[in-house]
Every structure is written in structure tokens, then in C-alpha cells.
Amino acid sequence: MSGADQARVVEFAIGGMTCAACSTRLEKVLNRQAGMQANVNLAAERARVRLSGGADEAAVIAAVAKAGFKAEVVDKQTREREKAAKAKAYRSEIKRFWIAVLLTLPLVGQMFFMFGEHGHHNELPRWLQLLLATPVQFWIGWRFYDGAWKALRGGGANMDVLVALGTSMAWGFSTVVTLFELPQHVYFEGGAAVITLVLLGKLLEARAKARTSEAIESLVRLQPKTARVERDGQWVEMSVDGLMPGDIFLVRPGESVPVDGEVVDGESSVNEAMLTGESMPIGKRAGDRVFAATANGQGSLRCKATGVGEHTLLAGIIRLVGEAQGSKAPVQRLADRISGIFVPTVCVIALATFVGWWAYSGEFAEALVNAVAVLVIACPCALGLATPTAIMVGTGQGARAGILVKNAEALERAEKITVLALDKTGTLTCGRPQVTDSEARGLPKAEALRLAAALEHHSEHPLARAIVAANGEGEIAAVSGFRAMAGMGVEGEVDGRRLRLGSPEWLGLQDDAVVRQWQQAGKTVIGLQEGATTLAVFAIADALRPTSRAAVARLRERGIHVVMLTGDNALTAAAIASEAGIEEFRAGILPGDKAQAVAELKAGGALVGMVGDGINDAPALAAADVSFAIGAGSDAAIEAADLTLIRSDLLGVSDAIALSGATLGKIRQNLFFAFIYNVLGIPLAALGWLNPVVAGAAMAMSSVSVVSNSLLLKRWRPRA
């Protein structure tokens, strides 16, 4: 067998990456190694490496370490360890930030008293300034030196290079002036302020990216930990991890299916809502497929394992969700892309300023001061704050309005949506089937409901619950000889009468005029029979959410084409679509086909949004440009989506799109402010019209202006 045949893909958790330059460099390092083909994801802090030949996990870890980062193979405990480590690191960074603030405030505060004829008499003693600034420079600011070194070693430059270079020159010059008591001004406050403010930006960004792993954690928790497996004619309880394809396992009433499999014998109904989003359980008998994490009904199922471990449908969905979460907003990547050009350019300008002024004036100190001023004024603190502050405020306002934003890329793209795909059940509808019509034949309607409720009393099927609910507080009669016929209905003896309750096809009512009329209205029909006599027929429907029609109308007002995707039959789909004011729908779509339907909608160049409430929607959500989850759906779907409508109100989609426009507007304004500040400030500094003190103050003001502009988003309110 060749090395290529033995190739395998291993996922590693990567620690120590701070910017796009880090991930790009690490990817290049790994791809240069024999037998390694790597893809490094900065946002997810993951590297997927295809190993072949003699390459193994240890070689990858060694190569990553040599590049200046940490790596470990991802296992089931990795996410918990990462979560704990990140929480600890964040708490440590918070402490460092507040220490930096306490040390920097006296340095910055003196600036207000340093201007004027006797300003130098009002400054703090220089030894005290040195004492305050040094911990900020080298302890608090060590991360920037580390990031700059890694970037330079990889042949690139990032914002860390500017921060480290500019602040080091300011600190170094000021320290020399202080130690030798030279008749020059010191600039400790500039470096300390830059480090503190950039650190603030890093913390804001960290908060904006928090909780990215919880979606996958929610999915993982759905799968049972143990399974009842047949061994030598005996049922043995064992860990799900130990199951192999071909193993026979038992799923008892009320239990969850441990792995994907095929029913060998037994009959039951399985609630696949956690995978399909559809509330109606599916009848299962020999030959039918079952899926991990789905909930079994009243019957027992003996099944043969067909997909275990990473080869279950649930595992596939988890992978899709993880890949979707690894994305990064283009607007956030803009700062890194510009830095690749901006940073070296600024360094060249600073060097030219130094050489030019030294040659022109012959004063080393003056030349150095002007060069430092260029570096300080160019420090992209405002650029670093532009995106995370707007996202923080925007998402905060969204949460107040019932909109939870999980993905910055979605926030950028939402305002550009041209086509919106909607899941039906639980999205447009309430997800709670109710009896809407009934017709008793030969007995009072109340009596028909009483008999039907008696048969359905012990069933967890949504249709059964609808019948029981329609009976209200009425008497529940005893049932004997009860049998459940998967996919058809139930039968039993009530008050001495042998009754059947189930589908029109089972009862031979498919040609009944009333039945056909109700089915054409998109309702589910069940009948009640005694022998060959039909006693009653009931129509059950999942009602449209009260706000759905208004929400669809509002979306269409924005020029968005709304398309409904559903697994229901065409009659039901047409009725719901008409009621909701939707012009286009696609019926009979299986859960696995929803992603393909979204891809087809995107094929024409449209920017497609997807709204769903079930885990089954995760592939479609991943395929869409922007994904929304209805809050009443599964926890996993909520965690997986880009944006979650906590209020279970489809009007929130329109509000989320409006919030996207408002937030992106602020980000664009912030980026404009940041760039204009640099475009105007750098020439002034190079010409000697700004010293580092003023440059530091201007830098601080640019950051304040960006933050203040972002805070204006607090004025945003959802449309009434």
C-alpha cells in the first residue's frame, strides 16, 4: 500500500496565534514539511493536516513549536481544556489591563498641565515616570514584542511591529534623557497610552469572539454516552465509543438512539426533531434507518449499527457547524491586509524622517523625536478598535431586541441579503399541531373526541397530544388491547367498543370528500372507526405564527425574495405559503437536501439567508451566506446559527438586517476616521509639526472618537 493510500487527516488545536500573519506563516511552515498538507484556521484556532509517508502527529507538533506556537491533537477533552484555558487567560488579561490603566493615568493626566510657558515644571519627576512606564512597556506590552518577533521572523509585519517599535523608541529615548539628565523632554506617556489602548482593543475583540465553541458543545451533548449492545445473546451496557459497525443494539421506549443504524426488528415512532426540525415522529420498522441522538417513542427497536464515531449524521453536522464558525468577517480582515502594506511604509517614512531631519538640522535628538512622532501617530490603535467596538455595541443592542449575533461575517452580510429561505415547521409555524376541524358521524362530537383522546392518551406523538388537548378537561376512559401501528395509527377497546384511530390510507378514507377537502387545505387528517363504520374525522394543522405574514411583508418591502423550504407535501406547503404571503416554496425537501436547495438559490448570484430551528437545518445554515435560528428551536440550532432570534419572532429577521446596516455603517465611519487620522497626522509628524506628546494625545483622541462613534449605536431601536 502506498503512502498516499495511507494518508489521514488529523486536527490540531493551535495556541499562540494573534493575527492573520501568524496563521499564514504557520500554514507555510507546515506545508514545507515532508508528508504534510495543512490548512490553518485562525478564528477556530485549528489546523487540519493531511499526513502521509512517514509524517506523524509528533512531527506536526514539533514543526509548530519550531514556528513559535503550540499544538495538540484534538480529542474529546480538548474543547473543555481550551475553554478553561481561554477563561483563565482572559481573566489574566483583564487584570493586566486595569494595572496598565492605573500606571498610565498619572502619565497621561500630567499632559493637561504640560503646555504653556512653565509647563515643564508641572510634569511628574522623571524617575517616577520611568518607574510607572517601564512595567507597562515590558510586562503589559510583552505580547506586542512577541507578536512583532513572530511576524518579522516569518518575513512579514503586523500592527504589533508598529506598537513595539514606536513605543520602544519613545521609552528608550526618554530613559536615556532621564538617566543622563539631558535637557530634553521625555515621552513616557505616549508609549504607555498606546499599549494600554491597543490592549483595550484586543480585549474587546476577545469578548466579541467569545462563546464560539458552544454550538459544537451543544451538539455533542445530544448523543447518549452508553448503549445496550448484544453480546453472546446477552444485552450488555457499554460506552457508545466502543460500538462498531455491525453491532446489534437495543433502543427501549423513551431512550435516545446511540448511533446511526438500521432497524432489524420492532416497531416504533422516532422523534427526529433534533435532526429534522419537524415535530412529527416518523414510524420505524424493519429496514428503516435511525440516527444518533433521535428520541424513540413507545416501541422497542433492535437495530444494527451502520455509522459510529465520526461517521454518524450528527458528527457530520458537527463538522459542518465547526467549519461555518471558523469564518472571519472580511471587514475584520481589512485591518490585517492593510497592515501588511501600512506597517512597512510607516517604518520607511519614520526612517526617512530621522535621516532627513538629522541631515537638515544636525540635531540627533530632534531627528529622533520627529521619527518617534511618526511611529506614535501612526500606531493603528483606532484601526484596531474600529471593528470590535462597533460589533460590541451593535450586538448588545441586538440582544436587547431579541437578536443574538454569533458571527461577525453574518453581521456584515445580512444587510446585503437578496433571497431568504425559510424552514416551515417551527419557523413560519408555531411547531404545535392543533385540531382545527372535526366532523362526527353518528355520535356527538364531544363523545368522538372522548373516545379518540382515550386511545391517544398514552402517546407522545404530536398528533396524539393535539387530540388530547382538544378534549380539554374531559374524562379519559380506560383502554384495553391497545396496539400502536407505526406510521398508521392506534387501535384498542374503549367502553367495550373496538376502535381504530389513524391515517385515511389505513382506514380507507383517502377518497372521502371531507378528507380530501381538508387535505387540499394543507391539513393532516386522521379518522376514528368502529369496525367498518367511520365515527369521526379530525383535521390537525400547525398554525402560522401570528407575526409571520407581517414579517414576510416587511422582508418583501426591503426587496428580499422569500422562499419556503419544507418536507411537507405540496398541498400543505401551498396552503401555508399562501397564508404567509410567500410566492415561492419548495415542498417535499428531505433534511439532507435543504443545503442543496440553498446552493441552487445561490447559483444565480443571489446573497442567500437561511432561517431554521432544527439541527437538520445546520447544513443549510452552513451553505447560506447568513443563517438565522428561531429561539424556540433546538439549543444546538440556536448555538450553530450566525444570528439567533431569541423572541421566536420572524419579525426579528428584518430587525437583524436593519441592525446589520446600522453596525456596518458605524464600522465604515470608524475605519474612515482611523485612516484620515493617519493620512493627515503622519505628514505633520514627518514635517516636525507634531512632537510625540501631541501625537500620543492625538492618537488617544482618535481612539476615543472611534469608541464614541460606536456608542452612538445605542440609539438604534427595532422597528415598531
XYZ file of C-alpha atoms in Angstrom, residues 111-561:
451
model
C -0.291 66.186 29.855
C -3.027 68.681 30.655
C -0.550 70.712 32.748
C 2.455 70.495 30.433
C 1.513 73.087 27.877
C 2.402 76.755 28.239
C 5.425 78.751 29.337
C 6.090 76.836 32.560
C 4.664 73.519 31.516
C 7.817 71.516 32.224
C 7.611 72.492 35.881
C 4.255 70.745 36.177
C 5.356 67.323 34.979
C 5.929 64.372 37.283
C 9.514 63.624 38.348
C 11.194 61.802 35.515
C 12.340 58.906 37.714
C 8.679 58.406 38.724
C 7.583 58.457 35.066
C 10.244 55.844 34.286
C 9.038 53.739 37.206
C 5.417 53.933 36.012
C 6.095 53.421 32.312
C 8.570 50.518 32.456
C 6.103 47.797 33.676
C 3.596 48.926 31.044
C 6.254 48.837 28.341
C 7.809 45.449 29.041
C 5.355 43.473 31.191
C 1.983 44.610 29.914
C 3.364 45.203 26.431
C 5.333 41.949 26.122
C 2.624 40.437 23.894
C 3.396 43.069 21.251
C 7.119 42.264 21.287
C 6.298 38.570 20.992
C 3.850 39.166 18.135
C 6.262 41.505 16.346
C 9.123 38.991 16.610
C 6.993 36.159 15.223
C 5.753 38.337 12.355
C 9.263 39.553 11.442
C 10.693 36.045 11.707
C 8.056 34.927 9.239
C 9.043 37.638 6.783
C 6.005 39.861 7.412
C 4.878 42.767 9.561
C 1.739 43.475 11.538
C 0.366 46.074 13.901
C 2.451 44.581 16.727
C 5.583 45.727 14.876
C 4.468 49.372 14.899
C 3.352 49.247 18.510
C 6.570 47.598 19.681
C 8.868 49.808 17.568
C 7.195 53.140 18.281
C 6.732 52.637 21.999
C 10.253 51.203 22.408
C 11.832 54.220 20.739
C 9.788 56.594 22.901
C 10.673 54.663 26.071
C 14.337 54.229 25.112
C 14.874 57.891 24.254
C 13.064 59.030 27.405
C 15.078 56.620 29.553
C 18.395 57.949 28.179
C 17.250 61.528 28.800
C 16.236 60.602 32.335
C 19.377 58.656 33.288
C 21.808 61.249 31.870
C 19.672 64.225 32.909
C 19.701 65.648 29.386
C 17.874 68.917 28.629
C 15.224 67.148 26.528
C 11.583 66.330 27.015
C 10.578 62.759 27.892
C 7.768 60.830 26.171
C 6.903 58.016 28.577
C 3.173 58.851 28.427
C 2.961 58.274 24.681
C 4.206 54.671 24.778
C 2.190 53.727 27.856
C -1.021 55.177 26.401
C -0.535 53.358 23.101
C -0.001 49.971 24.797
C -2.981 50.425 27.125
C -5.388 51.465 24.382
C -4.318 48.746 21.945
C -4.704 46.206 24.759
C -8.245 47.510 25.255
C -8.931 46.791 21.601
C -7.623 43.247 21.995
C -9.914 42.647 24.969
C -12.936 43.998 23.118
C -12.172 41.721 20.208
C -11.793 38.739 22.549
C -15.206 39.428 24.060
C -16.796 39.749 20.636
C -15.435 36.321 19.651
C -16.386 34.579 22.909
C -18.642 31.501 23.071
C -17.767 30.330 19.558
C -17.359 26.761 20.727
C -20.687 26.397 22.498
C -22.562 25.416 19.356
C -20.486 22.321 18.912
C -20.686 21.542 22.628
C -24.496 21.625 22.417
C -24.439 19.179 19.543
C -22.046 16.812 21.298
C -24.280 16.689 24.396
C -27.186 15.313 22.350
C -25.644 11.894 21.827
C -26.119 9.278 24.580
C -22.998 8.170 26.432
C -23.950 4.476 26.697
C -25.724 1.873 24.588
C -27.302 -1.546 25.213
C -25.423 -3.938 22.888
C -25.980 -7.637 22.130
C -23.021 -9.833 23.150
C -23.342 -13.647 23.005
C -27.101 -13.489 23.298
C -26.944 -11.121 26.267
C -27.629 -7.364 26.410
C -24.612 -5.524 27.779
C -24.478 -1.816 28.581
C -21.300 -0.237 27.235
C -19.841 3.089 26.155
C -21.016 4.400 22.795
C -17.346 4.847 21.870
C -16.974 1.045 21.873
C -19.622 0.348 19.206
C -18.508 -0.942 15.812
C -20.417 -1.159 12.508
C -22.475 -4.357 12.513
C -23.095 -4.383 16.273
C -26.691 -5.076 17.332
C -28.070 -2.549 19.829
C -31.406 -2.115 21.594
C -33.346 1.136 21.899
C -36.067 0.918 24.538
C -39.145 3.185 24.767
C -38.210 6.767 25.623
C -34.471 6.285 25.027
C -32.300 8.137 22.521
C -30.669 6.289 19.637
C -26.918 5.945 20.398
C -25.522 5.672 16.827
C -26.772 5.560 13.238
C -28.307 2.201 12.372
C -30.890 0.110 10.566
C -33.911 -1.419 12.296
C -33.664 -5.226 12.406
C -36.960 -5.856 14.176
C -39.543 -3.992 16.223
C -41.907 -1.125 15.502
C -41.994 2.361 16.961
C -42.097 6.040 16.104
C -38.934 8.132 16.439
C -38.883 11.868 17.063
C -36.242 13.243 14.717
C -36.936 16.902 15.522
C -33.390 17.372 16.814
C -32.168 16.441 13.335
C -35.078 17.335 11.053
C -36.740 20.225 12.850
C -40.079 18.531 12.102
C -42.232 17.846 15.152
C -43.999 14.790 13.728
C -42.389 11.473 14.787
C -41.503 9.070 11.991
C -42.753 5.474 12.019
C -39.911 2.926 12.067
C -39.975 -0.789 11.242
C -37.539 -3.388 9.930
C -35.343 -1.926 7.177
C -35.801 1.719 8.185
C -32.833 3.884 9.184
C -32.415 5.514 12.591
C -29.962 8.256 13.548
C -27.878 9.050 16.616
C -29.453 11.398 19.210
C -33.034 10.976 17.931
C -35.693 10.080 20.541
C -37.524 6.745 20.432
C -41.255 6.601 21.168
C -43.277 3.821 22.777
C -41.944 0.761 20.983
C -38.637 -1.124 21.263
C -36.237 -1.254 18.330
C -33.498 -3.780 17.695
C -31.006 -2.186 15.319
C -27.742 -2.867 13.519
C -25.104 -0.139 13.758
C -24.209 1.374 10.379
C -22.454 4.601 11.368
C -20.436 5.110 14.540
C -17.983 7.676 15.934
C -17.183 10.334 13.350
C -19.345 8.624 10.749
C -22.778 9.444 12.179
C -25.128 12.036 10.742
C -24.771 14.018 13.978
C -20.961 14.005 13.696
C -21.225 15.212 10.112
C -23.419 18.094 11.195
C -20.972 18.951 13.999
C -18.164 19.167 11.446
C -20.232 21.437 9.189
C -21.095 23.732 12.060
C -17.444 23.886 13.146
C -16.317 24.845 9.658
C -19.002 27.516 9.412
C -17.895 29.023 12.720
C -14.264 29.194 11.578
C -15.018 32.107 9.260
C -13.853 35.670 9.822
C -15.586 38.813 8.623
C -13.939 40.494 5.633
C -14.229 43.849 7.369
C -12.148 42.473 10.267
C -9.541 41.107 7.904
C -9.205 44.531 6.303
C -7.003 45.844 9.104
C -4.589 42.901 8.750
C -4.409 43.275 4.959
C -3.722 46.987 5.191
C -1.150 46.451 7.927
C 0.878 44.319 5.550
C 1.441 47.442 3.428
C 0.890 50.147 6.035
C 3.416 48.993 8.628
C 6.484 48.736 6.370
C 5.509 52.033 4.716
C 5.337 53.813 8.079
C 8.703 52.376 9.099
C 10.241 53.694 5.885
C 8.654 57.118 6.468
C 9.966 57.177 10.062
C 13.480 56.253 8.900
C 13.362 58.880 6.161
C 12.164 61.432 8.708
C 15.065 60.595 11.027
C 17.708 60.750 8.293
C 16.219 63.858 6.724
C 15.985 65.838 9.954
C 19.464 64.762 11.143
C 20.936 65.869 7.851
C 18.906 69.104 7.860
C 19.351 70.246 11.468
C 22.333 68.249 12.617
C 20.444 67.544 15.846
C 20.215 63.836 16.688
C 17.580 64.387 19.388
C 15.354 66.451 17.110
C 15.604 63.869 14.347
C 14.794 61.031 16.765
C 11.865 62.889 18.300
C 10.280 63.501 14.890
C 10.827 59.871 13.878
C 9.195 58.684 17.117
C 6.326 61.105 16.493
C 5.743 59.454 13.092
C 5.665 55.985 14.661
C 3.419 57.050 17.552
C 0.942 58.960 15.398
C 0.843 56.006 13.010
C 0.101 53.404 15.691
C -3.123 51.868 14.419
C -4.945 51.810 17.746
C -8.058 53.432 16.280
C -7.888 50.931 13.421
C -7.819 48.087 15.925
C -10.807 49.498 17.812
C -12.910 50.351 14.755
C -14.489 46.950 14.276
C -14.698 45.325 17.743
C -16.263 48.354 19.470
C -18.982 48.704 16.845
C -19.659 44.971 16.962
C -19.794 45.001 20.771
C -22.321 47.847 20.894
C -24.289 46.553 17.914
C -24.594 43.051 19.302
C -25.529 44.455 22.718
C -28.376 46.430 21.185
C -29.352 43.381 19.199
C -29.587 41.284 22.369
C -31.915 43.867 23.898
C -34.113 43.485 20.844
C -34.065 39.694 20.922
C -31.314 39.277 18.313
C -28.195 37.334 19.305
C -25.280 37.769 16.898
C -22.729 34.955 16.857
C -20.820 35.627 13.681
C -19.261 38.902 12.591
C -19.292 37.884 8.939
C -23.046 37.457 9.136
C -23.398 40.908 10.634
C -21.577 42.302 7.635
C -23.514 40.338 5.045
C -27.030 40.481 6.483
C -27.785 43.903 5.006
C -26.937 42.554 1.546
C -29.371 39.590 1.575
C -31.442 39.352 -1.605
C -33.056 35.901 -1.084
C -34.246 34.500 2.255
C -35.016 30.791 2.624
C -37.375 29.839 5.465
C -37.926 26.483 7.104
C -41.669 25.956 7.675
C -42.179 23.979 10.859
C -41.306 25.971 13.938
C -40.187 28.942 11.855
C -43.223 30.151 9.957
C -45.462 27.968 12.102
C -45.683 27.591 15.874
C -44.461 23.974 15.926
C -47.525 22.953 17.991
C -50.117 20.980 15.948
C -53.749 21.658 16.920
C -57.124 20.214 15.956
C -58.648 22.778 13.594
C -61.676 20.880 12.249
C -63.724 17.853 13.244
C -66.800 16.054 11.904
C -68.658 13.482 13.981
C -70.707 10.859 12.141
C -73.387 9.058 14.111
C -72.433 10.312 17.579
C -71.924 13.653 19.365
C -68.661 15.477 18.646
C -67.722 15.526 22.354
C -68.160 11.754 22.530
C -65.990 11.280 19.445
C -63.246 13.416 20.991
C -63.552 11.479 24.280
C -63.035 8.136 22.524
C -60.188 9.467 20.404
C -58.471 11.051 23.418
C -58.707 7.748 25.298
C -56.814 5.986 22.513
C -54.160 8.714 22.294
C -53.770 9.422 25.990
C -50.522 7.489 26.490
C -48.881 8.540 23.207
C -46.236 11.273 22.938
C -46.917 11.796 19.238
C -47.704 15.488 18.482
C -50.934 14.465 16.719
C -51.929 12.491 19.797
C -51.213 15.458 22.039
C -53.350 17.618 19.748
C -56.297 15.228 20.136
C -55.890 15.038 23.933
C -55.633 18.835 24.123
C -58.815 19.222 22.052
C -60.658 17.026 24.571
C -59.752 19.561 27.265
C -60.587 18.529 30.802
C -62.909 15.805 29.607
C -62.921 12.285 31.046
C -60.183 9.911 29.854
C -61.640 6.446 29.534
C -59.628 3.250 30.131
C -58.196 1.388 27.124
C -57.577 -2.346 26.785
C -55.930 -4.318 23.993
C -54.007 -1.268 22.881
C -51.748 -1.574 19.821
C -49.710 1.036 18.011
C -49.219 0.618 14.268
C -46.135 2.619 13.318
C -46.875 5.135 10.599
C -50.567 4.224 10.517
C -52.311 4.760 13.868
C -53.524 3.051 17.020
C -56.273 0.617 17.998
C -57.821 -0.558 21.232
C -61.024 -1.241 23.147
C -62.776 1.671 24.890
C -66.078 1.169 26.759
C -66.457 -2.201 25.073
C -66.027 -0.738 21.569
C -63.143 -1.907 19.348
C -61.811 1.302 17.804
C -59.123 2.377 15.320
C -57.694 5.901 15.022
C -55.224 6.755 12.291
C -54.409 7.871 8.765
C -57.038 7.991 5.991
C -54.977 5.482 3.953
C -55.042 2.956 6.798
C -58.768 3.431 7.329
C -59.674 3.502 3.630
C -60.818 7.134 3.782
C -58.447 8.597 1.184
C -61.341 9.239 -1.221
C -63.667 10.726 1.406
C -64.842 14.172 0.230
C -64.304 15.893 3.593
C -60.913 14.284 3.999
C -59.796 15.435 0.543
C -61.115 18.932 1.195
C -59.115 19.246 4.399
C -56.008 17.764 2.805
C -56.240 20.298 -0.008
C -56.211 22.967 2.687
C -52.874 21.546 3.792
C -54.047 19.833 6.948
C -53.248 16.420 8.391
C -56.356 14.248 8.669
C -56.992 11.274 10.968
C -60.139 9.192 11.275
C -61.923 7.267 14.080
C -63.575 3.944 13.137
C -65.510 1.161 14.807
C -65.235 -1.846 12.520
C -66.027 -0.513 9.055
C -68.040 2.423 10.414
C -66.439 5.869 10.448
C -67.358 7.656 13.657
C -65.418 10.907 13.110
C -62.664 12.623 11.161
C -60.302 15.253 12.575
C -58.148 17.848 10.793
C -54.900 18.853 12.515
C -52.669 21.737 11.480
C -49.649 23.570 12.753
C -50.817 27.168 12.967
C -48.929 30.023 11.370
C -47.125 32.285 13.836
C -49.180 35.460 14.356
C -46.317 37.654 13.103
C -45.248 35.525 10.136
C -47.363 37.243 7.485
C -46.323 40.719 8.663
C -42.687 39.593 8.773
C -42.810 38.262 5.207
C -44.424 41.506 4.029
C -41.712 43.563 5.755
C -38.977 41.470 4.159
C -40.521 41.894 0.726
C -40.644 45.642 1.343
C -36.860 45.519 1.691
C -36.642 43.902 -1.737
C -35.917 40.418 -0.358
C -37.352 37.411 -2.208
